[in-house]
Short mmCIF file of C-alpha atoms and ligand atoms in Angstrom, two decimals:
data_model
loop_
_atom_site.label_atom_id
_atom_site.label_comp_id
_atom_site.label_asym_id
_atom_site.label_seq_id
_atom_site.Cartn_x
_atom_site.Cartn_y
_atom_site.Cartn_z
CA MET A 409 0.21 -17.68 -9.39
CA ILE A 410 3.24 -15.64 -8.34
CA SER A 411 6.03 -17.47 -6.61
CA VAL A 412 9.10 -15.61 -5.39
CA SER A 413 12.15 -17.37 -4.05
CA GLN A 414 15.14 -15.72 -2.39
CA LEU A 415 14.84 -12.79 -4.77
CA THR A 416 17.71 -10.35 -4.30
CA LYS A 417 18.85 -7.11 -5.92
CA VAL A 418 22.06 -5.26 -5.23
CA TYR A 419 22.67 -1.83 -6.76
CA GLY A 420 26.37 -1.09 -6.31
CA GLN A 421 26.69 -0.91 -2.52
CA THR A 422 22.94 -0.92 -1.87
CA LEU A 423 21.23 -4.17 -0.97
CA ALA A 424 17.78 -3.05 -2.18
CA VAL A 425 16.00 -6.42 -1.98
CA ASP A 426 17.38 -9.03 0.39
CA HIS A 427 16.46 -12.67 -0.25
CA ILE A 428 12.69 -12.29 -0.19
CA SER A 429 10.31 -15.18 -0.75
CA PHE A 430 6.53 -15.11 -0.96
CA GLU A 431 3.58 -16.54 -2.85
CA VAL A 432 0.47 -14.94 -4.29
CA ALA A 433 -2.43 -17.28 -5.01
CA GLN A 434 -4.65 -16.96 -8.05
CA GLY A 435 -7.38 -14.35 -7.70
CA GLN A 436 -5.85 -12.81 -4.57
CA ILE A 437 -5.31 -9.10 -4.09
CA VAL A 438 -2.08 -8.74 -2.18
CA GLY A 439 -0.68 -5.50 -0.85
CA PHE A 440 3.04 -4.99 -0.81
CA LEU A 441 3.41 -2.49 1.99
CA GLY A 442 6.49 -0.62 3.07
CA PRO A 443 8.03 2.82 3.61
CA ASN A 444 9.87 4.67 0.87
CA GLY A 445 13.09 2.94 -0.05
CA ALA A 446 11.91 -0.43 1.28
CA GLY A 447 12.51 -2.17 -2.05
CA LYS A 448 8.95 -2.36 -3.36
CA SER A 449 9.52 -0.91 -6.82
CA THR A 450 12.72 -2.89 -7.25
CA THR A 451 10.87 -6.13 -6.46
CA LEU A 452 8.02 -5.28 -8.83
CA ARG A 453 10.46 -4.36 -11.60
CA MET A 454 12.13 -7.73 -11.24
CA LEU A 455 8.78 -9.54 -11.28
CA THR A 456 7.78 -7.71 -14.44
CA CYS A 457 11.09 -8.58 -16.12
CA TYR A 458 12.31 -4.99 -16.38
CA LEU A 459 15.23 -5.59 -14.06
CA PRO A 460 17.29 -8.76 -13.74
CA PRO A 461 17.70 -10.09 -10.20
CA THR A 462 21.18 -10.28 -8.69
CA SER A 463 20.25 -13.70 -7.34
CA GLY A 464 17.18 -15.77 -6.60
CA GLY A 465 14.21 -15.99 -8.90
CA ALA A 466 10.49 -15.93 -9.38
CA SER A 467 7.81 -17.40 -11.57
CA VAL A 468 4.47 -16.09 -12.73
CA ASP A 469 1.88 -18.69 -13.67
CA GLY A 470 4.70 -21.23 -13.74
CA LEU A 471 6.80 -19.13 -16.13
CA ASP A 472 10.31 -18.16 -15.10
CA ILE A 473 10.89 -14.39 -15.02
CA PHE A 474 14.43 -14.77 -16.26
CA HIS A 475 14.25 -17.50 -18.87
CA GLN A 476 10.69 -16.91 -20.11
CA SER A 477 10.43 -13.16 -19.79
CA GLU A 478 8.61 -12.75 -23.09
CA GLN A 479 5.79 -15.09 -22.03
CA VAL A 480 5.71 -13.60 -18.53
CA ARG A 481 5.19 -10.14 -19.96
CA SER A 482 2.38 -11.37 -22.16
CA ILE A 483 0.32 -12.48 -19.14
CA LEU A 484 1.25 -9.50 -16.97
CA GLY A 485 -0.19 -6.02 -16.78
CA TYR A 486 2.15 -3.56 -15.11
CA LEU A 487 1.51 -0.05 -13.88
CA PRO A 488 4.97 1.35 -13.13
CA GLU A 489 5.73 3.94 -10.49
CA ASN A 490 6.15 6.69 -13.06
CA VAL A 491 3.84 5.91 -15.92
CA PRO A 492 5.79 6.50 -19.14
CA LEU A 493 3.10 7.87 -21.40
CA TYR A 494 3.49 9.41 -24.81
CA THR A 495 2.22 12.83 -23.88
CA GLU A 496 1.62 14.04 -27.43
CA MET A 497 -0.78 11.18 -28.23
CA LYS A 498 -4.49 11.20 -27.66
CA VAL A 499 -5.81 8.63 -25.20
CA HIS A 500 -7.40 6.36 -27.81
CA GLU A 501 -4.34 6.65 -30.08
CA TYR A 502 -2.07 5.64 -27.25
CA LEU A 503 -4.14 2.61 -26.28
CA ASP A 504 -4.40 1.56 -29.90
CA PHE A 505 -0.62 1.91 -30.24
CA ARG A 506 -0.07 -0.18 -27.11
CA GLY A 507 -2.46 -2.80 -28.43
CA ARG A 508 -0.55 -3.01 -31.69
CA LEU A 509 2.70 -3.43 -29.73
CA ARG A 510 1.03 -6.35 -28.02
CA ARG A 511 0.10 -7.71 -31.44
CA MET A 512 -3.61 -7.53 -30.77
CA ASP A 513 -5.67 -7.62 -33.96
CA ARG A 514 -7.93 -4.74 -34.93
CA SER A 515 -11.21 -6.13 -33.69
CA THR A 516 -9.70 -7.31 -30.39
CA ARG A 517 -8.11 -3.90 -29.94
CA ARG A 518 -11.40 -2.16 -30.54
CA ARG A 519 -13.24 -4.44 -28.13
CA ARG A 520 -10.62 -4.25 -25.38
CA MET A 521 -10.15 -0.49 -25.74
CA GLY A 522 -13.87 0.01 -25.29
CA TYR A 523 -13.79 -2.20 -22.23
CA VAL A 524 -10.75 -0.65 -20.51
CA MET A 525 -11.81 2.93 -21.25
CA ASP A 526 -15.14 2.10 -19.71
CA ARG A 527 -13.59 0.36 -16.71
CA CYS A 528 -11.10 3.15 -16.09
CA TRP A 529 -13.55 6.02 -16.67
CA LEU A 530 -11.74 7.33 -19.71
CA LYS A 531 -14.61 7.61 -22.19
CA SER A 532 -14.96 11.35 -21.65
CA VAL A 533 -11.28 12.02 -22.41
CA GLU A 534 -10.61 9.48 -25.15
CA HIS A 535 -10.00 12.23 -27.73
CA LYS A 536 -7.87 14.37 -25.42
CA THR A 537 -4.10 14.66 -25.64
CA ILE A 538 -2.45 12.79 -22.77
CA GLY A 539 -0.16 15.71 -21.95
CA HIS A 540 -3.22 17.84 -21.21
CA LEU A 541 -4.70 15.38 -18.73
CA SER A 542 -4.54 15.65 -14.95
CA LYS A 543 -2.36 13.27 -12.98
CA GLY A 544 -5.44 11.29 -12.02
CA TYR A 545 -6.50 10.75 -15.61
CA ARG A 546 -2.96 9.86 -16.68
CA GLN A 547 -2.85 7.25 -13.95
CA ARG A 548 -6.08 5.81 -15.33
CA VAL A 549 -4.57 5.69 -18.81
CA GLY A 550 -1.66 3.74 -17.32
CA LEU A 551 -4.10 1.36 -15.66
CA ALA A 552 -6.11 0.98 -18.87
CA ASP A 553 -2.87 0.16 -20.69
CA ALA A 554 -1.99 -2.45 -18.03
CA LEU A 555 -5.44 -4.05 -18.47
CA LEU A 556 -5.61 -3.85 -22.23
CA HIS A 557 -4.50 -7.40 -23.08
CA ASP A 558 -6.64 -8.90 -20.30
CA PRO A 559 -3.65 -10.11 -18.28
CA LYS A 560 -3.98 -12.87 -15.71
CA VAL A 561 -1.78 -10.93 -13.32
CA LEU A 562 -1.77 -7.22 -12.56
CA ILE A 563 1.16 -5.55 -10.86
CA LEU A 564 0.52 -1.99 -9.76
CA ASP A 565 3.23 0.18 -8.24
CA GLU A 566 1.66 2.75 -5.91
CA PRO A 567 -1.50 3.05 -8.01
CA THR A 568 -3.04 5.94 -6.08
CA VAL A 569 -0.03 8.18 -5.50
CA GLY A 570 -0.76 11.74 -6.58
CA LEU A 571 -4.50 11.26 -6.93
CA ASP A 572 -7.12 13.36 -5.17
CA PRO A 573 -9.42 11.72 -2.60
CA THR A 574 -12.24 11.09 -5.07
CA GLN A 575 -9.89 9.52 -7.59
CA ILE A 576 -8.31 7.45 -4.83
CA ARG A 577 -11.72 6.10 -3.85
CA GLU A 578 -12.60 5.31 -7.47
CA THR A 579 -9.27 3.66 -8.16
CA ARG A 580 -9.54 1.50 -5.06
CA LYS A 581 -13.00 0.44 -6.10
CA LEU A 582 -11.72 -0.47 -9.54
CA ILE A 583 -8.88 -2.49 -8.02
CA ALA A 584 -11.29 -4.31 -5.72
CA ASP A 585 -13.52 -5.05 -8.72
CA LEU A 586 -10.60 -6.43 -10.69
CA GLY A 587 -9.73 -8.98 -8.01
CA GLY A 588 -11.11 -12.40 -8.68
CA ASP A 589 -10.76 -12.09 -12.44
CA HIS A 590 -7.13 -11.12 -12.05
CA THR A 591 -4.40 -11.84 -9.55
CA LEU A 592 -3.23 -8.54 -8.18
CA LEU A 593 -0.08 -7.42 -6.45
CA LEU A 594 0.04 -3.75 -5.60
CA SER A 595 2.59 -1.75 -3.69
CA THR A 596 1.83 1.09 -1.35
CA HIS A 597 3.37 2.96 1.55
CA ILE A 598 0.02 3.72 3.17
CA LEU A 599 -1.83 1.30 5.38
CA PRO A 600 -5.42 2.40 4.57
CA GLU A 601 -4.78 1.44 0.98
CA VAL A 602 -4.19 -2.21 1.78
CA GLU A 603 -7.04 -2.19 4.27
CA ALA A 604 -9.35 -0.89 1.57
CA VAL A 605 -8.62 -3.49 -1.08
CA CYS A 606 -6.24 -6.26 -0.08
CA GLY A 607 -6.98 -9.68 1.32
CA ARG A 608 -3.40 -10.15 2.32
CA VAL A 609 -0.50 -7.89 3.15
CA ILE A 610 3.21 -8.45 2.82
CA VAL A 611 5.18 -5.89 4.79
CA ILE A 612 8.62 -5.04 3.50
CA SER A 613 11.22 -2.87 5.17
CA GLY A 614 14.90 -2.47 4.37
CA GLY A 615 14.60 -4.98 1.55
CA LYS A 616 13.30 -7.71 3.86
CA ILE A 617 9.84 -9.10 4.48
CA VAL A 618 9.12 -8.28 8.11
CA ALA A 619 5.53 -9.49 8.44
CA GLN A 620 2.64 -10.87 6.47
CA GLY A 621 -0.99 -11.59 7.16
CA SER A 622 -4.47 -10.22 6.65
CA PRO A 623 -5.09 -6.49 7.13
CA ASP A 624 -7.00 -7.34 10.32
CA GLU A 625 -4.08 -9.24 11.73
CA LEU A 626 -1.86 -6.30 10.90
CA ARG A 627 -4.24 -3.79 12.42
CA ASN A 628 -4.74 -5.82 15.59
CA SER A 629 -1.11 -6.47 16.21
CA ARG A 630 0.00 -4.62 19.32
CA LYS A 631 2.28 -2.28 17.46
CA MET A 632 -0.46 -1.01 15.19
CA SER A 633 -3.03 -0.31 17.89
CA ALA A 634 -3.99 3.23 18.67
CA ARG A 635 -2.94 4.99 21.84
CA VAL A 636 -4.40 7.84 23.82
CA LEU A 637 -2.08 10.61 24.94
CA VAL A 638 -3.05 12.43 28.10
CA GLU A 639 -1.48 15.57 29.44
CA CYS A 640 -2.47 16.85 32.85
CA ARG A 641 -1.08 18.53 35.94
CA GLY A 642 -0.79 16.15 38.86
CA PRO A 643 1.42 13.79 40.86
CA ALA A 644 2.92 11.45 38.29
CA ARG A 645 2.71 8.24 40.30
CA GLU A 646 -0.89 8.81 41.37
CA VAL A 647 -1.95 9.82 37.88
CA GLU A 648 -0.39 6.67 36.52
CA GLN A 649 -2.16 4.49 39.06
CA ALA A 650 -5.53 6.17 38.57
CA LEU A 651 -5.34 5.85 34.79
CA ALA A 652 -4.32 2.20 35.00
CA ARG A 653 -7.58 1.51 36.89
CA VAL A 654 -9.82 3.01 34.21
CA SER A 655 -11.75 0.22 32.53
CA GLY A 656 -10.56 -0.43 28.99
CA VAL A 657 -7.03 0.77 29.70
CA GLY A 658 -4.58 -1.99 28.87
CA GLY A 659 -1.41 -0.19 29.80
CA VAL A 660 -0.03 3.15 30.95
CA GLU A 661 3.35 4.57 30.12
CA LEU A 662 4.56 7.88 31.53
CA LEU A 663 6.32 9.78 28.82
CA ASP A 664 7.21 12.90 30.67
CA GLY A 665 6.54 12.29 34.35
CA GLN A 666 8.26 14.92 36.47
CA SER A 667 8.08 15.73 40.18
CA ASP A 668 4.72 16.06 41.97
CA HIS A 669 2.27 18.63 40.73
CA SER A 670 4.00 19.33 37.48
CA MET A 671 2.84 18.27 34.02
CA VAL A 672 2.42 14.60 33.31
CA THR A 673 2.17 13.09 29.88
CA ALA A 674 0.95 9.52 29.72
CA ALA A 675 0.43 7.18 26.79
CA LEU A 676 -2.44 4.76 27.31
CA ARG A 677 -2.98 1.58 25.37
CA PRO A 678 -6.71 0.89 25.05
CA LYS A 679 -7.87 -2.70 25.13
CA GLU A 680 -9.34 -3.81 21.85
CA GLY A 681 -12.71 -2.26 21.12
CA TYR A 682 -12.59 0.38 23.86
CA ASP A 683 -12.76 4.11 23.42
CA ILE A 684 -11.33 5.15 26.77
CA ARG A 685 -11.18 8.90 26.27
CA GLU A 686 -14.33 9.97 28.14
CA GLU A 687 -13.65 7.72 31.09
CA VAL A 688 -10.06 8.92 31.28
CA ALA A 689 -11.17 12.55 31.19
CA ARG A 690 -13.72 11.91 33.93
CA THR A 691 -11.14 10.20 36.13
CA ILE A 692 -8.64 13.03 35.83
CA ILE A 693 -11.22 15.68 36.54
CA GLN A 694 -12.60 13.74 39.52
CA HIS A 695 -9.14 13.83 41.05
CA GLY A 696 -8.97 17.56 40.52
CA TRP A 697 -5.99 17.36 38.20
CA PRO A 698 -6.14 20.10 35.57
CA LEU A 699 -6.51 18.35 32.21
CA ARG A 700 -4.64 19.99 29.40
CA GLU A 701 -5.04 17.58 26.54
CA ILE A 702 -6.40 14.19 25.63
CA ARG A 703 -5.75 12.87 22.17
CA LEU A 704 -6.34 9.67 20.27
CA GLU A 705 -3.30 8.84 18.20
CA HIS A 706 -3.35 6.20 15.51
CA ALA A 707 -0.09 4.39 15.21
CA THR A 708 1.54 5.24 11.95
CA LEU A 709 3.06 2.77 9.63
CA GLU A 710 6.43 4.39 10.20
CA GLU A 711 6.17 3.55 13.88
CA PHE A 712 5.39 -0.02 12.93
CA PHE A 713 8.56 -0.25 10.88
CA VAL A 714 10.71 1.60 13.40
CA GLN A 715 9.59 -0.57 16.28
CA GLY A 716 11.32 -3.53 14.78
CA THR A 717 10.24 -6.71 13.25
CA ALA A 718 9.30 -9.19 15.97
CA ASN A 719 5.57 -9.67 16.15
CA GLN A 720 3.30 -12.11 17.91
CA ALA A 721 0.09 -11.49 16.02
CA MET A 722 1.56 -12.01 12.59
CA GLY A 723 3.80 -14.86 11.66
CA ARG A 724 7.26 -13.71 10.86
CA ALA A 725 8.34 -14.38 7.35
N1 LIG B 1079 18.45 2.43 -10.07
C1 LIG B 1079 18.91 2.44 -8.81
N2 LIG B 1079 20.23 2.57 -8.56
C2 LIG B 1079 20.71 2.57 -7.30
N3 LIG B 1079 19.94 2.43 -6.19
C3 LIG B 1079 18.61 2.31 -6.37
C4 LIG B 1079 18.03 2.30 -7.68
N4 LIG B 1079 16.68 2.14 -7.54
C5 LIG B 1079 16.45 2.06 -6.23
N5 LIG B 1079 17.60 2.15 -5.51
C6 LIG B 1079 17.74 2.05 -4.05
O1 LIG B 1079 17.21 0.80 -3.66
C7 LIG B 1079 16.43 0.91 -2.49
C8 LIG B 1079 15.01 0.45 -2.76
O2 LIG B 1079 14.37 1.36 -3.65
P1 LIG B 1079 12.91 1.12 -4.23
O3 LIG B 1079 12.81 -0.27 -4.71
O4 LIG B 1079 12.64 2.21 -5.21
O5 LIG B 1079 12.02 1.29 -2.92
P2 LIG B 1079 10.48 1.64 -2.77
O6 LIG B 1079 9.80 1.43 -4.08
O7 LIG B 1079 10.00 0.73 -1.70
O8 LIG B 1079 10.40 3.08 -2.33
C9 LIG B 1079 16.54 2.36 -2.06
O9 LIG B 1079 17.58 2.44 -1.12
C10 LIG B 1079 16.89 3.07 -3.33
O10 LIG B 1079 17.62 4.23 -3.05
MG1 LIG B 1080 8.68 2.72 -5.19
#
C-alpha cells in the first residue's frame, strides 16, 4: 500500500533522510520508531506530499507522491506533528469546514462527522471552541479531521505526544481499532507505543533505517533486553564468578570493579524469561558481601540507538 524507494531529503547541509526504502502492506499498522531528529517527520511530510523529496520517491496505493500528489492526498489522512487547527472555530464548524475543503457533499459530511466525532470521543465538545480545548482534545480533533474522508491510509506523526496517560490509552485503542480498515503508519520515539499497537516496526536513526521487524523481535534482540545492576562490597573477581553461576544469569560485566573489599558494581544480563533478582540477592548475602543495591533496568530506546546498528535478531535493512 505504501512503497518507499531510496527516499532522501537534504535541508541545506543536513541530510535528514538518507536513501530509505520500505513497504507497508494493506491493513498493517506500522510504527516508525526513532529518537528526536531521526528524520521521522521529514519522511512523513514527504509521504503526505507536503515536502518534495531531494531524490528517490514513494507511492501510496500505486499513486506517485510527486506526480499524483492530488490523488495521493485524497486517499490519505494525515495527523501532523503540530496540528494546525483554527482555534477560533468550534469543533463541528472546523470539521464541516474541512469536509467542504475535501469537497464532501452535505449529507456525506453530516454522516462522516457523526462517525468521526463518535470514534474520537468528541461528541461532548462538538460545540466548544477549539482554542478552549485541552491538548488531548485538540489531538482528537486532528485525528477526526484525518479520518473524515475515510482515507485508505492514515499517517500519524507522534499521535500521543502531550497526552495524559488516560488519553494515551484511549488513543492507542482507537489506533488499534482503526487497523484493518485502514493502513496505518505512525511515528513515535517511545517503544511502548509501537508495542501497544503496531504489528511491525521500522527503526530509523540519523536518517537511516537501522532495523525492522515485529515488536517481539525488537524486544528480544540482545540490545533491548533488560539488565540487573548490582552494587555490593566484596572482592570483584569472586563476586563476578559467584554471580555468573546464578541460574538465569546469561552474562556478567563489572562496571566499577576496584581492588578487593571495595564496592563492586556489576551489570547482569538475565536469560530470557528469568527474573534473577532474588537469586542474585541470596547469593551475595550467602557470601557475606554487604549488598547495597539491586536494580532491574530496562534498556532504553536511546541505548538501542547508541549501541549501533548491527543486530542479529532483526534483519538489517
Ligand atoms: N525545515 C527544516 N529545515 C532544516 N532542517 C530541518 C528542518 N526540519 C527538520 N530538520 C532537521 O532534519 C533532521 C530530521 O528532523 P525530523 O524529520 O523533524 O526528525 P524527527 O521527526 O524524527 O524528530 C533534524 O536534524 C532536524 O533538525
Ligand atoms: Mg518529528
